[in-house]
């Protein structure tokens, strides 16, 4: 006698239950690959751009290095918290739309940081950029998966996301 698989509400769902919309990237789509790589590198640029200039940033804000560390913590925490909701939105509305919102959130966060050297504003700005980087990471991965569903291209996307933060360290002047 064989056991039937449980269909109770405690079973792992096969789908989110939300209406889905396919990402615009088609299998083999070069546009989807380029968009995913740009989104991955562009939104994750924010992950280490503060660390590259920690000492000058602390001086310009008149704060300790520990406070500058809080700027990064603010970004990383929101980056983490937004990933699951961003994935649901990408499933429902498409990864490209979520990617555009993510890029806009990064741009707004970075623009806010330029307004004035006020630590509280910097924390809010970094949190906003974290929302963008977290949602952008998820949306870019979905774009890449739908454009080129292979482990090699997912690995290429992972490399692009690491390169974004690395480029920030290499390019931002000390």
PDB file of C-alpha atoms in Angstrom, residues 1-147:
ATOM      1  CA  UNK A   1       0.000   0.000   0.000  1.00  0.00           C
ATOM      2  CA  UNK A   2       1.428   3.415  -0.911  1.00  0.00           C
ATOM      3  CA  UNK A   3       0.959   6.615   1.011  1.00  0.00           C
ATOM      4  CA  UNK A   4      -0.515   9.595  -0.738  1.00  0.00           C
ATOM      5  CA  UNK A   5       1.201  12.894  -0.456  1.00  0.00           C
ATOM      6  CA  UNK A   6      -0.375  15.254   2.024  1.00  0.00           C
ATOM      7  CA  UNK A   7      -2.440  18.046   0.554  1.00  0.00           C
ATOM      8  CA  UNK A   8      -2.988  19.787   3.862  1.00  0.00           C
ATOM      9  CA  UNK A   9      -2.233  23.450   4.325  1.00  0.00           C
ATOM     10  CA  UNK A  10       1.036  22.463   6.033  1.00  0.00           C
ATOM     11  CA  UNK A  11       2.454  20.977   2.815  1.00  0.00           C
ATOM     12  CA  UNK A  12       5.020  23.041   0.916  1.00  0.00           C
ATOM     13  CA  UNK A  13       3.104  24.929  -1.798  1.00  0.00           C
ATOM     14  CA  UNK A  14       4.004  24.341  -5.430  1.00  0.00           C
ATOM     15  CA  UNK A  15       3.339  27.975  -6.297  1.00  0.00           C
ATOM     16  CA  UNK A  16       2.767  31.270  -4.545  1.00  0.00           C
ATOM     17  CA  UNK A  17      -0.914  31.212  -5.388  1.00  0.00           C
ATOM     18  CA  UNK A  18      -0.544  34.620  -7.030  1.00  0.00           C
ATOM     19  CA  UNK A  19      -1.272  35.159 -10.695  1.00  0.00           C
ATOM     20  CA  UNK A  20       2.052  34.951 -12.494  1.00  0.00           C
ATOM     21  CA  UNK A  21       3.450  36.927 -15.362  1.00  0.00           C
ATOM     22  CA  UNK A  22       6.453  35.699 -17.276  1.00  0.00           C
ATOM     23  CA  UNK A  23       9.537  37.862 -17.189  1.00  0.00           C
ATOM     24  CA  UNK A  24      10.188  39.609 -20.502  1.00  0.00           C
ATOM     25  CA  UNK A  25      13.419  37.712 -21.080  1.00  0.00           C
ATOM     26  CA  UNK A  26      12.859  34.860 -23.500  1.00  0.00           C
ATOM     27  CA  UNK A  27      15.087  31.792 -23.603  1.00  0.00           C
ATOM     28  CA  UNK A  28      18.179  32.929 -25.429  1.00  0.00           C
ATOM     29  CA  UNK A  29      17.310  36.637 -25.114  1.00  0.00           C
ATOM     30  CA  UNK A  30      20.447  38.784 -25.219  1.00  0.00           C
ATOM     31  CA  UNK A  31      18.463  41.767 -23.943  1.00  0.00           C
ATOM     32  CA  UNK A  32      17.412  39.850 -20.842  1.00  0.00           C
ATOM     33  CA  UNK A  33      21.000  38.764 -20.178  1.00  0.00           C
ATOM     34  CA  UNK A  34      22.369  42.298 -20.553  1.00  0.00           C
ATOM     35  CA  UNK A  35      19.563  43.728 -18.396  1.00  0.00           C
ATOM     36  CA  UNK A  36      20.201  41.120 -15.678  1.00  0.00           C
ATOM     37  CA  UNK A  37      23.961  41.778 -15.656  1.00  0.00           C
ATOM     38  CA  UNK A  38      23.472  45.555 -15.556  1.00  0.00           C
ATOM     39  CA  UNK A  39      20.879  45.282 -12.800  1.00  0.00           C
ATOM     40  CA  UNK A  40      23.052  42.928 -10.761  1.00  0.00           C
ATOM     41  CA  UNK A  41      26.196  45.035 -11.009  1.00  0.00           C
ATOM     42  CA  UNK A  42      24.411  48.382 -10.744  1.00  0.00           C
ATOM     43  CA  UNK A  43      22.313  47.671  -7.684  1.00  0.00           C
ATOM     44  CA  UNK A  44      25.015  45.820  -5.761  1.00  0.00           C
ATOM     45  CA  UNK A  45      27.464  48.693  -6.310  1.00  0.00           C
ATOM     46  CA  UNK A  46      25.942  50.106  -3.135  1.00  0.00           C
ATOM     47  CA  UNK A  47      27.012  47.122  -1.029  1.00  0.00           C
ATOM     48  CA  UNK A  48      30.590  48.269  -0.575  1.00  0.00           C
ATOM     49  CA  UNK A  49      30.726  51.852  -1.769  1.00  0.00           C
ATOM     50  CA  UNK A  50      30.645  53.154   1.839  1.00  0.00           C
ATOM     51  CA  UNK A  51      33.457  50.879   2.945  1.00  0.00           C
ATOM     52  CA  UNK A  52      35.729  52.221   0.236  1.00  0.00           C
ATOM     53  CA  UNK A  53      35.603  55.715   1.731  1.00  0.00           C
ATOM     54  CA  UNK A  54      34.920  55.039   5.419  1.00  0.00           C
ATOM     55  CA  UNK A  55      37.549  57.401   6.884  1.00  0.00           C
ATOM     56  CA  UNK A  56      36.729  60.445   4.704  1.00  0.00           C
ATOM     57  CA  UNK A  57      33.019  59.761   5.175  1.00  0.00           C
ATOM     58  CA  UNK A  58      33.382  59.707   8.962  1.00  0.00           C
ATOM     59  CA  UNK A  59      35.210  63.048   8.833  1.00  0.00           C
ATOM     60  CA  UNK A  60      32.649  64.700   6.526  1.00  0.00           C
ATOM     61  CA  UNK A  61      29.719  63.538   8.684  1.00  0.00           C
ATOM     62  CA  UNK A  62      31.567  64.252  11.925  1.00  0.00           C
ATOM     63  CA  UNK A  63      30.912  60.740  13.230  1.00  0.00           C
ATOM     64  CA  UNK A  64      32.906  57.702  14.319  1.00  0.00           C
ATOM     65  CA  UNK A  65      33.734  54.747  12.107  1.00  0.00           C
ATOM     66  CA  UNK A  66      31.169  52.754  14.110  1.00  0.00           C
ATOM     67  CA  UNK A  67      28.460  55.126  12.890  1.00  0.00           C
ATOM     68  CA  UNK A  68      29.697  54.725   9.330  1.00  0.00           C
ATOM     69  CA  UNK A  69      29.346  50.985   9.950  1.00  0.00           C
ATOM     70  CA  UNK A  70      25.701  51.611  10.826  1.00  0.00           C
ATOM     71  CA  UNK A  71      25.239  53.120   7.360  1.00  0.00           C
ATOM     72  CA  UNK A  72      26.257  49.755   5.896  1.00  0.00           C
ATOM     73  CA  UNK A  73      24.163  47.858   8.441  1.00  0.00           C
ATOM     74  CA  UNK A  74      21.135  49.911   7.418  1.00  0.00           C
ATOM     75  CA  UNK A  75      21.680  48.934   3.787  1.00  0.00           C
ATOM     76  CA  UNK A  76      22.370  45.245   4.433  1.00  0.00           C
ATOM     77  CA  UNK A  77      19.390  44.822   6.752  1.00  0.00           C
ATOM     78  CA  UNK A  78      16.908  46.251   4.255  1.00  0.00           C
ATOM     79  CA  UNK A  79      18.653  44.340   1.436  1.00  0.00           C
ATOM     80  CA  UNK A  80      17.937  41.140   3.369  1.00  0.00           C
ATOM     81  CA  UNK A  81      14.369  41.985   4.414  1.00  0.00           C
ATOM     82  CA  UNK A  82      13.128  42.962   0.951  1.00  0.00           C
ATOM     83  CA  UNK A  83      14.233  39.853  -0.943  1.00  0.00           C
ATOM     84  CA  UNK A  84      11.224  37.617  -0.238  1.00  0.00           C
ATOM     85  CA  UNK A  85       8.606  40.293  -0.977  1.00  0.00           C
ATOM     86  CA  UNK A  86      10.561  41.331  -4.087  1.00  0.00           C
ATOM     87  CA  UNK A  87      10.509  37.740  -5.305  1.00  0.00           C
ATOM     88  CA  UNK A  88       6.741  37.585  -4.886  1.00  0.00           C
ATOM     89  CA  UNK A  89       6.344  40.870  -6.773  1.00  0.00           C
ATOM     90  CA  UNK A  90       8.647  39.602  -9.539  1.00  0.00           C
ATOM     91  CA  UNK A  91       6.502  36.469  -9.835  1.00  0.00           C
ATOM     92  CA  UNK A  92       3.336  38.519  -9.971  1.00  0.00           C
ATOM     93  CA  UNK A  93       4.327  41.581 -12.005  1.00  0.00           C
ATOM     94  CA  UNK A  94       7.490  40.510 -13.821  1.00  0.00           C
ATOM     95  CA  UNK A  95      11.151  40.824 -12.976  1.00  0.00           C
ATOM     96  CA  UNK A  96      11.741  43.753 -15.332  1.00  0.00           C
ATOM     97  CA  UNK A  97       9.263  45.983 -13.512  1.00  0.00           C
ATOM     98  CA  UNK A  98      10.683  45.054 -10.123  1.00  0.00           C
ATOM     99  CA  UNK A  99      14.168  45.703 -11.505  1.00  0.00           C
ATOM    100  CA  UNK A 100      13.183  49.202 -12.649  1.00  0.00           C
ATOM    101  CA  UNK A 101      11.701  50.006  -9.234  1.00  0.00           C
ATOM    102  CA  UNK A 102      14.844  48.608  -7.600  1.00  0.00           C
ATOM    103  CA  UNK A 103      17.130  50.762  -9.737  1.00  0.00           C
ATOM    104  CA  UNK A 104      14.985  53.803  -8.917  1.00  0.00           C
ATOM    105  CA  UNK A 105      15.193  53.024  -5.181  1.00  0.00           C
ATOM    106  CA  UNK A 106      18.996  52.849  -5.435  1.00  0.00           C
ATOM    107  CA  UNK A 107      19.077  56.152  -7.319  1.00  0.00           C
ATOM    108  CA  UNK A 108      16.810  57.840  -4.744  1.00  0.00           C
ATOM    109  CA  UNK A 109      18.890  56.470  -1.866  1.00  0.00           C
ATOM    110  CA  UNK A 110      22.125  57.683  -3.421  1.00  0.00           C
ATOM    111  CA  UNK A 111      20.626  61.087  -4.243  1.00  0.00           C
ATOM    112  CA  UNK A 112      19.350  61.473  -0.671  1.00  0.00           C
ATOM    113  CA  UNK A 113      22.848  60.837   0.643  1.00  0.00           C
ATOM    114  CA  UNK A 114      24.078  63.802  -1.403  1.00  0.00           C
ATOM    115  CA  UNK A 115      21.597  66.279   0.100  1.00  0.00           C
ATOM    116  CA  UNK A 116      23.487  67.057   3.298  1.00  0.00           C
ATOM    117  CA  UNK A 117      26.012  65.367   5.598  1.00  0.00           C
ATOM    118  CA  UNK A 118      23.412  64.505   8.248  1.00  0.00           C
ATOM    119  CA  UNK A 119      23.869  61.036   9.812  1.00  0.00           C
ATOM    120  CA  UNK A 120      20.121  60.359  10.231  1.00  0.00           C
ATOM    121  CA  UNK A 121      19.520  61.210   6.576  1.00  0.00           C
ATOM    122  CA  UNK A 122      22.409  58.951   5.577  1.00  0.00           C
ATOM    123  CA  UNK A 123      20.838  56.047   7.488  1.00  0.00           C
ATOM    124  CA  UNK A 124      17.533  56.570   5.663  1.00  0.00           C
ATOM    125  CA  UNK A 125      19.337  56.946   2.342  1.00  0.00           C
ATOM    126  CA  UNK A 126      21.298  53.735   2.847  1.00  0.00           C
ATOM    127  CA  UNK A 127      18.109  51.891   3.860  1.00  0.00           C
ATOM    128  CA  UNK A 128      16.462  53.081   0.645  1.00  0.00           C
ATOM    129  CA  UNK A 129      19.477  51.910  -1.371  1.00  0.00           C
ATOM    130  CA  UNK A 130      19.269  48.578   0.482  1.00  0.00           C
ATOM    131  CA  UNK A 131      15.674  48.121  -0.635  1.00  0.00           C
ATOM    132  CA  UNK A 132      16.843  48.744  -4.183  1.00  0.00           C
ATOM    133  CA  UNK A 133      19.854  46.440  -3.997  1.00  0.00           C
ATOM    134  CA  UNK A 134      17.864  43.587  -2.438  1.00  0.00           C
ATOM    135  CA  UNK A 135      15.001  43.822  -4.911  1.00  0.00           C
ATOM    136  CA  UNK A 136      17.454  44.332  -7.774  1.00  0.00           C
ATOM    137  CA  UNK A 137      19.397  41.220  -6.836  1.00  0.00           C
ATOM    138  CA  UNK A 138      16.242  39.079  -6.918  1.00  0.00           C
ATOM    139  CA  UNK A 139      14.867  40.679 -10.089  1.00  0.00           C
ATOM    140  CA  UNK A 140      18.193  40.328 -11.900  1.00  0.00           C
ATOM    141  CA  UNK A 141      18.457  36.651 -10.960  1.00  0.00           C
ATOM    142  CA  UNK A 142      14.940  36.065 -12.288  1.00  0.00           C
ATOM    143  CA  UNK A 143      15.700  37.940 -15.513  1.00  0.00           C
ATOM    144  CA  UNK A 144      18.827  35.866 -16.038  1.00  0.00           C
ATOM    145  CA  UNK A 145      16.994  32.606 -15.292  1.00  0.00           C
ATOM    146  CA  UNK A 146      14.239  33.408 -17.772  1.00  0.00           C
ATOM    147  CA  UNK A 147      16.691  34.628 -20.427  1.00  0.00           C
TER     148      UNK A 147
END
